[in-house]
Amino acid sequence: MRSRAETWLWIAQRASAALLALCVLVHLATMIYAVRGGLSAAAILGRTRGNVAWLAFYSTFVLAATVHVPIGLRAALGEWLGWRGRSRDAALVAFAALLAVLGMRAVLGVFA
Amino acid sequence: MVISPRDADDARMSTLDVRVWRGGAEGSFQSFEVPRHESQTVLDVVTHIQRVLEPALAYRFACRVGMCGSCAMTVNGVARWTCRTHVDQVAADGSLEIAPLRNLPVIRDLVADMREFFHKWAAARGAFAPTRTKRDDFARVAPESAARRAIDAAIECIGCGVCYGSCDVVTWNPDYLGPAALNRAWTLVQDVRDGARGERLAAVAGDAGCQACHTHLSCTERCPKGISPTAGIAGLKRAVAAAALRGKL
Ligand code: SF4
Ligand code: SF4
Ligand code: FES
């Protein structure tokens, strides 16, 4: 049993979950504000472009998801499909990279 | 069905439909008709079958009073200690299906092979590691201390395996140490006299250890001794994480 590595994965998943809970709340509030305020796409872009605080927040959001989702999937793959070992971890590193790239691409698309 | 004295005579006349597992991993249920009695336990039913109807039936029990932990079986789909489970509680419609405990190999009929279950207690470092000798004074542990109270809540385990047979994570990951072994480790992690805390935390960490627990609470719901292995496992998760954060894992 790789106790230490597994424990750090567990800590990372709990910490990212806490971060995600906060991010989702802020994100929902922002969505409601934008929709209720009837902001147009152009108005939204006007606020996000070049906004460093916005960039920092959504980058955190994407990275938290990148950490959280693959660790959860790791347990699900092991328990439900019996997929364990190196091949599973390699596949999940690739999946995490994909999440990070797609997420950051979207964030940068609205920032730049 | 609760039997009042008035209809006790009728009840004595009536019978139970009992389906009992025969064989090993492969096998089938065999049906028996067993006379119904007042205050009859599931173990009484199995004993009647073995003594009167089918002498070759294999099952295990010892104390018959809820102390030894050897009589656990799956009764109508739920793991239970059969010596203290009344038929009234579990067979409302007069039928019983009795199978060996889940998540363990079957030796024969109702006898599960408990070796793996106890190997995991050893793997979770379930043995006390003393720090004093007989020449030292007694350790003084305040009964009202938080650690001692946590131990009190978890120490009465009889090793019956009901929790182990009820845990889906054991089914999904056969390496998972399981609720009973982790509960035992938790009592020792709380024991101020124990000298193997570090090794024990390392032994119970990981995805075959405490972090694998999904907090389903099946173990807690089913434990006949009212123990909550789930709570102990949550405590182990915290202790293991704290040790890792301090670089001591
Ligand atoms: S709480 Fe944990 S140990 Fe208990 S049954 Fe659920 S997964 Fe198993
Ligand atoms: S914790 Fe409860 S259910 Fe599990 S082995 Fe001990 S007494 Fe039995
Ligand atoms: S026979 Fe001992 S606990 Fe049931």
mmCIF file of C-alpha atoms and ligand atoms in Angstrom, chain B residues 163 166-170 176 178-180 182 212-220 229-230 233, ligand 1:
data_model
loop_
_atom_site.group_PDB
_atom_site.id
_atom_site.type_symbol
_atom_site.label_atom_id
_atom_site.label_comp_id
_atom_site.label_asym_id
_atom_site.label_seq_id
_atom_site.Cartn_x
_atom_site.Cartn_y
_atom_site.Cartn_z
ATOM 1 C CA CYS B 163 -20.009 -5.192 9.317
ATOM 2 C CA SER B 166 -22.356 -5.569 4.874
ATOM 3 C CA CYS B 167 -19.690 -3.312 3.358
ATOM 4 C CA ASP B 168 -19.893 -2.731 -0.407
ATOM 5 C CA VAL B 169 -16.353 -1.389 -0.540
ATOM 6 C CA VAL B 170 -15.089 -4.821 0.570
ATOM 7 C CA TYR B 176 -9.925 -3.184 1.640
ATOM 8 C CA GLY B 178 -12.807 -3.322 6.193
ATOM 9 C CA PRO B 179 -14.745 -1.756 9.052
ATOM 10 C CA ALA B 180 -13.855 -4.145 11.890
ATOM 11 C CA LEU B 182 -10.088 -0.310 11.005
ATOM 12 C CA ALA B 212 -11.392 3.879 0.760
ATOM 13 C CA CYS B 213 -14.402 4.136 3.088
ATOM 14 C CA HIS B 214 -17.382 5.779 1.384
ATOM 15 C CA THR B 215 -19.137 6.564 4.657
ATOM 16 C CA HIS B 216 -22.062 4.404 3.507
ATOM 17 C CA LEU B 217 -22.780 3.562 7.153
ATOM 18 C CA SER B 218 -23.941 0.018 6.373
ATOM 19 C CA CYS B 219 -21.473 -1.279 8.966
ATOM 20 C CA THR B 220 -22.794 1.149 11.556
ATOM 21 C CA PRO B 229 -16.895 1.756 12.580
ATOM 22 C CA THR B 230 -17.696 4.641 10.232
ATOM 23 C CA ILE B 233 -12.668 5.351 10.188
HETATM 24 S S1 SF4 C 1 -19.062 3.234 6.278
HETATM 25 FE FE1 SF4 C 1 -17.158 2.610 5.286
HETATM 26 S S2 SF4 C 1 -16.564 0.691 6.282
HETATM 27 FE FE2 SF4 C 1 -18.729 1.102 6.806
HETATM 28 S S3 SF4 C 1 -19.903 -0.057 5.297
HETATM 29 FE FE3 SF4 C 1 -19.605 2.018 4.495
HETATM 30 S S4 SF4 C 1 -17.755 1.941 3.228
HETATM 31 FE FE4 SF4 C 1 -17.798 0.100 4.518
#
